[in-house]
Short mmCIF file of C-alpha atoms in Angstrom, two decimals:
data_model
loop_
_atom_site.label_atom_id
_atom_site.label_comp_id
_atom_site.label_asym_id
_atom_site.label_seq_id
_atom_site.Cartn_x
_atom_site.Cartn_y
_atom_site.Cartn_z
CA UNK M 1126 40.16 90.45 141.32
CA UNK M 1127 37.17 90.90 143.64
CA UNK M 1128 33.86 89.09 143.21
CA UNK M 1129 32.23 92.32 141.99
CA UNK M 1130 34.98 92.91 139.44
CA UNK M 1131 34.63 89.34 138.16
CA UNK M 1132 30.85 89.74 137.88
CA UNK M 1133 31.23 93.11 136.18
CA UNK M 1134 33.74 91.82 133.63
CA UNK M 1135 31.92 88.58 132.87
CA UNK M 1136 28.30 89.73 132.83
CA UNK M 1137 28.33 93.47 132.12
CA UNK M 1138 31.38 94.15 129.98
CA UNK M 1139 32.09 90.96 128.03
CA UNK M 1140 29.78 89.99 125.19
CA UNK M 1141 27.14 87.41 126.03
CA UNK M 1142 26.68 84.00 124.44
CA UNK M 1143 24.37 84.69 121.46
CA UNK M 1144 22.55 81.35 121.68
CA UNK M 1145 21.70 81.79 125.36
CA UNK M 1146 20.76 85.43 124.78
CA UNK M 1147 18.37 84.64 121.91
CA UNK M 1148 16.76 81.87 123.96
CA UNK M 1149 16.35 84.37 126.81
CA UNK M 1150 14.77 86.82 124.33
CA UNK M 1151 12.37 84.08 123.25
CA UNK M 1152 11.35 83.41 126.84
CA UNK M 1153 11.00 87.12 127.61
CA UNK M 1154 8.91 87.67 124.47
CA UNK M 1155 6.60 84.89 125.63
CA UNK M 1156 5.96 86.57 128.98
CA UNK M 1157 5.67 89.89 127.16
CA UNK M 1158 2.79 88.45 125.13
CA UNK M 1159 1.20 86.87 128.19
CA UNK M 1160 1.26 90.06 130.26
CA UNK M 1161 0.62 92.72 127.61
CA UNK M 1162 -1.48 90.81 125.07
CA UNK M 1163 0.75 91.82 122.17
CA UNK M 1164 3.98 90.55 120.71
CA UNK M 1165 7.49 91.98 120.59
CA UNK M 1166 7.40 94.27 117.56
CA UNK M 1167 8.85 97.63 116.58
CA UNK M 1168 8.01 98.70 113.00
CA UNK M 1169 4.34 99.32 113.78
CA UNK M 1170 5.40 101.95 116.30
CA UNK M 1171 7.93 103.39 113.84
CA UNK M 1172 5.03 103.83 111.40
CA UNK M 1173 3.07 105.71 114.05
CA UNK M 1174 6.09 108.00 114.50
CA UNK M 1175 5.93 108.76 110.80
CA UNK M 1176 2.20 109.42 111.15
CA UNK M 1177 2.72 111.83 114.03
CA UNK M 1178 5.36 113.64 111.96
CA UNK M 1179 2.88 114.01 109.11
CA UNK M 1180 0.28 115.34 111.55
CA UNK M 1181 2.80 117.88 112.81
CA UNK M 1182 3.00 119.18 109.24
CA UNK M 1183 -0.79 119.44 109.07
CA UNK M 1184 -1.59 116.22 107.20
CA UNK M 1185 -5.03 114.79 108.03
CA UNK M 1186 -4.70 111.03 108.59
CA UNK M 1187 -8.34 110.34 109.37
CA UNK M 1188 -8.93 108.74 105.97
CA UNK M 1189 -5.71 106.71 105.88
CA UNK M 1190 -6.74 103.08 106.32
CA UNK M 1191 -3.39 101.85 107.59
CA UNK M 1192 -3.31 104.22 110.53
CA UNK M 1193 -6.87 103.21 111.38
CA UNK M 1194 -5.72 99.59 111.29
CA UNK M 1195 -2.71 99.97 113.58
CA UNK M 1196 -4.19 102.76 115.73
CA UNK M 1197 -2.79 106.21 116.40
CA UNK M 1198 -4.24 106.72 119.86
CA UNK M 1199 -1.97 108.22 122.49
CA UNK M 1200 1.75 108.82 122.07
CA UNK M 1201 5.05 107.06 122.57
CA UNK M 1202 4.74 107.45 126.36
CA UNK M 1203 1.23 106.02 126.61
CA UNK M 1204 1.40 103.11 124.16
CA UNK M 1205 2.74 99.68 125.10
CA UNK M 1206 4.85 99.50 121.93
CA UNK M 1207 6.13 103.03 122.54
CA UNK M 1208 7.43 102.55 126.07
CA UNK M 1209 8.79 99.12 125.18
CA UNK M 1210 10.91 100.69 122.42
CA UNK M 1211 12.05 103.40 124.83
CA UNK M 1212 13.15 100.55 127.09
CA UNK M 1213 15.03 98.94 124.20
CA UNK M 1214 16.92 102.14 123.42
CA UNK M 1215 17.73 102.58 127.12
CA UNK M 1216 18.92 99.00 127.47
CA UNK M 1217 21.12 99.29 124.39
CA UNK M 1218 22.67 102.53 125.60
CA UNK M 1219 23.25 101.29 129.15
CA UNK M 1220 24.87 98.06 127.93
CA UNK M 1221 27.10 99.91 125.46
CA UNK M 1222 28.24 102.32 128.19
CA UNK M 1223 29.02 99.45 130.57
CA UNK M 1224 31.39 98.00 127.99
CA UNK M 1225 32.83 101.40 126.97
CA UNK M 1226 31.50 100.63 123.50
CA UNK M 1227 30.12 104.08 122.63
CA UNK M 1228 32.02 105.98 119.99
CA UNK M 1229 30.90 108.14 117.06
CA UNK M 1230 31.87 106.19 113.95
CA UNK M 1231 31.29 107.74 110.54
CA UNK M 1232 30.86 105.67 107.36
CA UNK M 1233 34.10 105.39 105.38
CA UNK M 1234 32.30 105.54 102.05
CA UNK M 1235 29.49 107.91 101.01
CA UNK M 1236 27.69 105.05 99.29
CA UNK M 1237 27.05 103.64 102.74
CA UNK M 1238 24.67 106.50 103.58
CA UNK M 1239 22.70 105.83 100.40
CA UNK M 1240 22.64 102.12 101.27
CA UNK M 1241 21.41 102.90 104.76
CA UNK M 1242 18.57 105.15 103.67
CA UNK M 1243 17.45 103.12 100.66
CA UNK M 1244 17.87 99.74 102.32
CA UNK M 1245 16.17 100.93 105.50
CA UNK M 1246 13.26 102.36 103.50
CA UNK M 1247 12.83 99.17 101.45
CA UNK M 1248 12.93 97.09 104.64
CA UNK M 1249 10.45 99.38 106.41
CA UNK M 1250 8.07 99.31 103.46
CA UNK M 1251 8.29 95.51 103.18
CA UNK M 1252 7.88 94.96 106.91
CA UNK M 1253 4.68 96.98 107.12
CA UNK M 1254 3.31 95.47 103.92
CA UNK M 1255 3.70 92.09 105.60
CA UNK M 1256 2.38 93.45 108.92
CA UNK M 1257 5.60 92.73 110.75
CA UNK M 1258 9.39 92.68 110.56
CA UNK M 1259 11.99 90.14 111.70
CA UNK M 1260 10.25 90.22 115.07
CA UNK M 1261 6.47 90.27 114.54
CA UNK M 1262 6.50 88.22 111.32
CA UNK M 1263 9.38 85.90 112.18
CA UNK M 1264 10.79 85.56 115.68
CA UNK M 1265 7.52 86.17 117.52
CA UNK M 1266 5.16 85.60 114.57
CA UNK M 1267 5.99 81.93 114.05
CA UNK M 1268 5.38 81.03 117.73
CA UNK M 1269 1.96 82.70 117.32
CA UNK M 1270 1.04 79.92 114.82
CA UNK M 1271 0.34 82.40 112.01
CA UNK M 1272 0.82 80.98 108.51
CA UNK M 1273 1.64 84.46 107.25
CA UNK M 1274 4.82 84.38 109.36
CA UNK M 1275 6.03 81.29 107.53
CA UNK M 1276 5.33 82.89 104.16
CA UNK M 1277 7.23 86.00 105.27
CA UNK M 1278 10.16 83.93 106.56
CA UNK M 1279 10.46 81.98 103.31
CA UNK M 1280 10.72 85.06 101.12
CA UNK M 1281 12.83 86.95 103.65
CA UNK M 1282 15.42 84.18 103.31
CA UNK M 1283 15.26 84.54 99.51
CA UNK M 1284 15.49 88.33 99.74
CA UNK M 1285 18.54 88.19 101.99
CA UNK M 1286 20.25 85.80 99.57
CA UNK M 1287 19.86 88.17 96.65
CA UNK M 1288 20.68 91.13 98.89
CA UNK M 1289 23.93 89.45 99.94
CA UNK M 1290 24.90 88.82 96.33
CA UNK M 1291 23.90 92.36 95.31
CA UNK M 1292 26.06 94.01 97.96
CA UNK M 1293 29.11 92.14 96.65
CA UNK M 1294 29.01 94.25 93.49
CA UNK M 1295 32.03 96.57 92.97
CA UNK M 1296 29.75 99.60 93.51
CA UNK M 1297 29.56 98.84 97.22
CA UNK M 1298 33.22 98.06 97.82
CA UNK M 1299 35.29 100.70 99.56
CA UNK M 1300 38.57 101.71 97.99
CA UNK M 1301 41.47 100.41 100.04
CA UNK M 1302 44.68 102.42 100.26
CA UNK M 1303 47.71 100.67 101.67
CA UNK M 1304 49.77 102.81 104.00
CA UNK M 1305 52.88 101.98 105.94
CA UNK M 1306 52.46 102.52 109.66
CA UNK M 1307 53.88 101.47 112.95
CA UNK M 1308 51.38 99.76 115.18
CA UNK M 1309 51.03 101.43 118.54
CA UNK M 1310 49.51 99.80 121.60
CA UNK M 1311 45.92 100.79 122.25
CA UNK M 1312 45.57 103.26 125.11
CA UNK M 1313 42.45 102.96 127.25
CA UNK M 1314 41.34 105.99 129.23
CA UNK M 1315 40.50 104.20 132.47
CA UNK M 1316 38.88 107.27 134.03
CA UNK M 1317 36.56 107.75 131.05
CA UNK M 1318 35.83 104.03 131.05
CA UNK M 1319 34.81 104.22 134.72
CA UNK M 1320 32.68 107.34 134.14
CA UNK M 1321 30.86 105.67 131.28
CA UNK M 1322 30.21 102.55 133.33
CA UNK M 1323 28.75 104.63 136.14
CA UNK M 1324 26.66 106.63 133.67
CA UNK M 1325 25.34 103.38 132.19
CA UNK M 1326 24.41 102.10 135.64
CA UNK M 1327 22.73 105.42 136.46
CA UNK M 1328 20.64 105.27 133.27
CA UNK M 1329 19.81 101.61 133.90
CA UNK M 1330 18.58 102.05 137.48
CA UNK M 1331 16.82 105.34 136.77
CA UNK M 1332 14.79 103.64 134.05
CA UNK M 1333 13.98 100.70 136.34
CA UNK M 1334 12.75 103.03 139.07
CA UNK M 1335 10.67 104.95 136.52
CA UNK M 1336 9.17 101.70 135.23
CA UNK M 1337 8.33 100.56 138.77
CA UNK M 1338 6.63 103.90 139.42
CA UNK M 1339 4.61 103.57 136.20
CA UNK M 1340 3.77 100.00 137.23
CA UNK M 1341 1.94 101.31 140.32
CA UNK M 1342 -0.78 102.95 138.20
CA UNK M 1343 -0.48 101.06 134.89
CA UNK M 1344 0.97 97.58 135.27
CA UNK M 1345 0.93 96.84 131.54
CA UNK M 1346 2.97 99.93 130.64
CA UNK M 1347 5.36 99.37 133.54
CA UNK M 1348 6.03 95.78 132.53
CA UNK M 1349 6.46 96.82 128.87
CA UNK M 1350 9.16 99.27 129.95
CA UNK M 1351 11.01 96.58 131.91
CA UNK M 1352 10.66 94.05 129.09
CA UNK M 1353 11.98 96.58 126.58
CA UNK M 1354 14.96 97.24 128.85
CA UNK M 1355 15.63 93.51 128.91
CA UNK M 1356 15.34 93.22 125.12
CA UNK M 1357 17.77 96.11 124.70
CA UNK M 1358 20.37 94.56 127.01
CA UNK M 1359 20.11 91.22 125.22
CA UNK M 1360 20.46 92.50 121.67
CA UNK M 1361 23.40 94.81 122.48
CA UNK M 1362 25.40 92.53 124.75
CA UNK M 1363 24.92 89.51 122.45
CA UNK M 1364 24.99 91.58 119.23
CA UNK M 1365 21.76 89.96 118.02
CA UNK M 1366 21.16 90.86 114.39
CA UNK M 1367 18.85 88.97 112.05
CA UNK M 1368 20.59 90.51 109.03
CA UNK M 1369 23.93 88.98 109.94
CA UNK M 1370 22.16 85.70 110.75
CA UNK M 1371 21.02 85.29 107.14
CA UNK M 1372 23.91 87.10 105.43
CA UNK M 1373 26.56 85.08 107.27
CA UNK M 1374 24.80 81.86 106.35
CA UNK M 1375 24.68 82.70 102.63
CA UNK M 1376 28.18 84.12 102.32
CA UNK M 1377 30.28 82.11 104.76
CA UNK M 1378 28.11 79.18 105.81
CA UNK M 1379 28.13 80.35 109.42
CA UNK M 1380 24.71 79.61 110.87
CA UNK M 1381 25.34 80.19 114.58
CA UNK M 1382 23.01 83.18 114.93
CA UNK M 1383 20.25 81.76 112.76
CA UNK M 1384 20.29 78.48 114.68
CA UNK M 1385 20.13 80.44 117.93
CA UNK M 1386 17.06 82.28 116.60
CA UNK M 1387 15.39 78.96 115.78
CA UNK M 1388 16.16 77.62 119.27
CA UNK M 1389 14.56 80.73 120.73
CA UNK M 1390 11.41 80.18 118.66
CA UNK M 1391 11.25 76.50 119.60
CA UNK M 1392 11.12 77.42 123.28
CA UNK M 1393 8.83 80.41 122.79
CA UNK M 1394 6.30 78.33 120.86
CA UNK M 1395 5.38 76.10 123.78
CA UNK M 1396 5.06 79.13 126.04
CA UNK M 1397 2.71 80.88 123.61
CA UNK M 1398 0.77 77.64 123.21
CA UNK M 1399 0.28 77.54 126.98
CA UNK M 1400 -1.07 81.10 127.05
CA UNK M 1401 -3.43 80.30 124.18
CA UNK M 1402 -4.67 77.28 126.13
CA UNK M 1403 -5.58 79.69 128.93
CA UNK M 1404 -7.82 81.63 126.56
CA UNK M 1405 -5.59 84.30 125.07
CA UNK M 1406 -5.88 85.10 121.36
CA UNK M 1407 -2.88 84.85 119.01
CA UNK M 1408 -1.86 87.60 116.61
CA UNK M 1409 -2.80 86.20 113.21
CA UNK M 1410 -2.27 88.18 110.01
CA UNK M 1411 -3.27 87.65 106.41
CA UNK M 1412 -1.64 84.71 104.61
CA UNK M 1413 -1.55 86.79 101.47
CA UNK M 1414 0.75 87.94 98.66
CA UNK M 1415 1.56 90.90 100.89
CA UNK M 1416 3.45 88.57 103.23
CA UNK M 1417 5.44 87.09 100.36
CA UNK M 1418 6.23 90.41 98.67
CA UNK M 1419 6.86 92.12 101.99
CA UNK M 1420 9.29 89.41 103.07
CA UNK M 1421 11.20 89.62 99.79
CA UNK M 1422 11.54 93.40 100.07
CA UNK M 1423 12.39 93.22 103.76
CA UNK M 1424 15.09 90.58 103.28
CA UNK M 1425 16.73 92.47 100.44
CA UNK M 1426 16.42 95.79 102.27
CA UNK M 1427 18.02 94.72 105.55
CA UNK M 1428 21.07 93.30 103.79
CA UNK M 1429 21.42 96.38 101.59
CA UNK M 1430 21.12 98.59 104.68
CA UNK M 1431 23.38 96.36 106.75
CA UNK M 1432 21.01 96.01 109.67
CA UNK M 1433 17.54 94.84 110.65
CA UNK M 1434 15.16 96.41 113.18
CA UNK M 1435 17.12 95.08 116.15
CA UNK M 1436 20.54 95.45 114.54
CA UNK M 1437 20.29 99.14 113.67
CA UNK M 1438 18.92 100.04 117.10
CA UNK M 1439 21.84 98.82 119.20
CA UNK M 1440 24.46 99.87 116.65
CA UNK M 1441 23.03 103.38 116.47
CA UNK M 1442 23.20 103.65 120.27
CA UNK M 1443 26.84 102.54 120.07
CA UNK M 1444 27.49 105.64 117.95
CA UNK M 1445 27.58 104.09 114.47
CA UNK M 1446 26.17 106.91 112.34
CA UNK M 1447 25.41 104.62 109.40
CA UNK M 1448 22.74 102.83 111.41
CA UNK M 1449 21.10 106.05 112.49
CA UNK M 1450 20.33 106.57 108.81
CA UNK M 1451 19.00 103.02 108.61
CA UNK M 1452 16.52 103.90 111.35
CA UNK M 1453 15.45 107.05 109.52
CA UNK M 1454 14.99 104.98 106.36
CA UNK M 1455 12.85 102.50 108.31
CA UNK M 1456 10.46 105.23 109.44
CA UNK M 1457 10.29 106.73 105.94
CA UNK M 1458 9.63 103.36 104.30
CA UNK M 1459 6.99 102.39 106.84
CA UNK M 1460 5.21 105.71 106.37
CA UNK M 1461 5.37 105.36 102.58
CA UNK M 1462 3.58 102.02 102.86
CA UNK M 1463 0.83 103.67 104.91
CA UNK M 1464 0.42 106.24 102.12
CA UNK M 1465 -0.28 103.60 99.44
CA UNK M 1466 -1.99 101.00 101.64
CA UNK M 1467 -5.53 101.85 100.59
CA UNK M 1468 -4.62 101.35 96.93
CA UNK M 1469 -2.85 97.98 97.27
CA UNK M 1470 -4.50 96.31 100.27
CA UNK M 1471 -7.72 95.29 98.45
CA UNK M 1472 -5.62 93.36 95.92
CA UNK M 1473 -2.73 92.03 98.01
CA UNK M 1474 -4.18 91.68 101.51
CA UNK M 1475 -7.89 91.77 102.27
CA UNK M 1476 -9.03 89.14 99.77
CA UNK M 1477 -6.95 86.49 101.54
CA UNK M 1478 -7.59 84.65 104.82
CA UNK M 1479 -5.94 84.90 108.21
CA UNK M 1480 -4.82 81.33 108.85
CA UNK M 1481 -4.17 80.10 112.38
CA UNK M 1482 -2.33 76.77 112.21
CA UNK M 1483 -4.02 75.64 115.43
CA UNK M 1484 -7.41 76.03 113.73
CA UNK M 1485 -6.36 74.87 110.29
CA UNK M 1486 -4.62 71.66 111.46
CA UNK M 1487 -6.25 71.24 114.86
CA UNK M 1488 -4.80 72.12 118.24
CA UNK M 1489 -2.32 69.25 118.49
CA UNK M 1490 -1.79 69.08 114.75
CA UNK M 1491 -1.00 72.79 114.52
CA UNK M 1492 1.51 72.53 117.37
CA UNK M 1493 3.22 69.55 115.75
CA UNK M 1494 3.16 71.22 112.33
CA UNK M 1495 4.80 74.37 113.68
CA UNK M 1496 7.52 72.33 115.36
CA UNK M 1497 8.01 70.21 112.24
CA UNK M 1498 8.47 73.32 110.10
CA UNK M 1499 10.97 74.76 112.56
CA UNK M 1500 12.78 71.42 112.58
CA UNK M 1501 12.98 71.50 108.79
CA UNK M 1502 14.26 75.07 108.93
CA UNK M 1503 16.98 74.02 111.37
CA UNK M 1504 17.97 71.06 109.18
CA UNK M 1505 18.11 73.33 106.14
CA UNK M 1506 20.50 75.68 107.94
CA UNK M 1507 22.74 72.79 108.99
CA UNK M 1508 22.67 71.34 105.46
CA UNK M 1509 23.69 74.69 103.95
CA UNK M 1510 26.52 75.03 106.47
CA UNK M 1511 27.85 71.62 105.47
CA UNK M 1512 27.40 72.38 101.78
CA UNK M 1513 29.55 75.52 101.94
CA UNK M 1514 32.11 73.80 104.17
CA UNK M 1515 32.43 70.93 101.70
CA UNK M 1516 32.74 73.37 98.79
CA UNK M 1517 35.49 75.34 100.54
CA UNK M 1518 37.39 72.13 101.30
CA UNK M 1519 37.12 71.10 97.65
CA UNK M 1520 38.41 74.51 96.54
CA UNK M 1521 41.35 74.32 98.94
CA UNK M 1522 42.17 70.83 97.77
CA UNK M 1523 42.01 71.92 94.14
CA UNK M 1524 44.27 74.89 94.86
CA UNK M 1525 46.83 72.82 96.72
CA UNK M 1526 46.84 70.27 93.89
CA UNK M 1527 47.43 73.01 91.31
CA UNK M 1528 50.37 74.34 93.31
#
């Protein structure tokens, strides 16, 4: 095997180590903040897509407070969030093509479509109520030293727990029919595999060249495109999904992905702190009931849907039709929140403060407090892993004794 073939197999086709990939995403998100002034987030842009769709149908959004808050200027090609998300989709598609991992896969049960739409809508509504999803109000929100991100994370964990238990109900179980069959060896179309790899490389380099061209007249947009491409590659090749991180912990005691996410935030925090020391301003949102309620809805919704904002994106680009419906649900739910924002915000949002931990506990105190909370979160994950492991061992021992 040549050096190129070894590189191709190891780095472009094989799945990447999730811990290293999430840490890389944390580092990249830090530079993304430093060079664009905003954080890695997607649902705000999804809400704008819903707004543009309403405008296309003649709806006047000038009096809608939420769209005034998040801004509707420009379009997907002129906004930092917009081109970053285009980069994410491109990165996901290119990575899936490299690994020959693109195939149209239909849900085996009709209830899955309902789950996708309803769960995606609940998650989208909750994310925008809390002013951020698993990215802006968790993975990149906590390193921004915003108390609202901790409130969101707490109730997201609770929501995912109840969501995991809810989806175990018989209603959501597919009927299994046993059939006798003779296993045949899998046949790989090597020519199609090669064509897809080349197509993936073509898409990848075309997007890079486009981003470099954009960089020559708008450095912020050009960098956002490249960063989005990097995010897309990371989440697809490492299969980064915040839904599975929580769901696996609750159901099986497997905390690998959630621990990786915490490691990524631990590293990102010091990077963000350094940028803030240089005079940049963090993204601080309201530490309000909206963060708590939004997190609860978001956590429940992503487990019901089967995917979070990163999870549905790369799975949809792999051809999994179920997750395309999750994305549609996300946009619908986010837009629904914008429609009722003016009625609920005065009660659930605006009467509460935006709390920056670096101001509330002092510069050094806020940094230490953020790290202490992340340390406690990591210990809690490890403790839950051990708890479920001990319980399974006890059950196995009891079963063997009974036999």
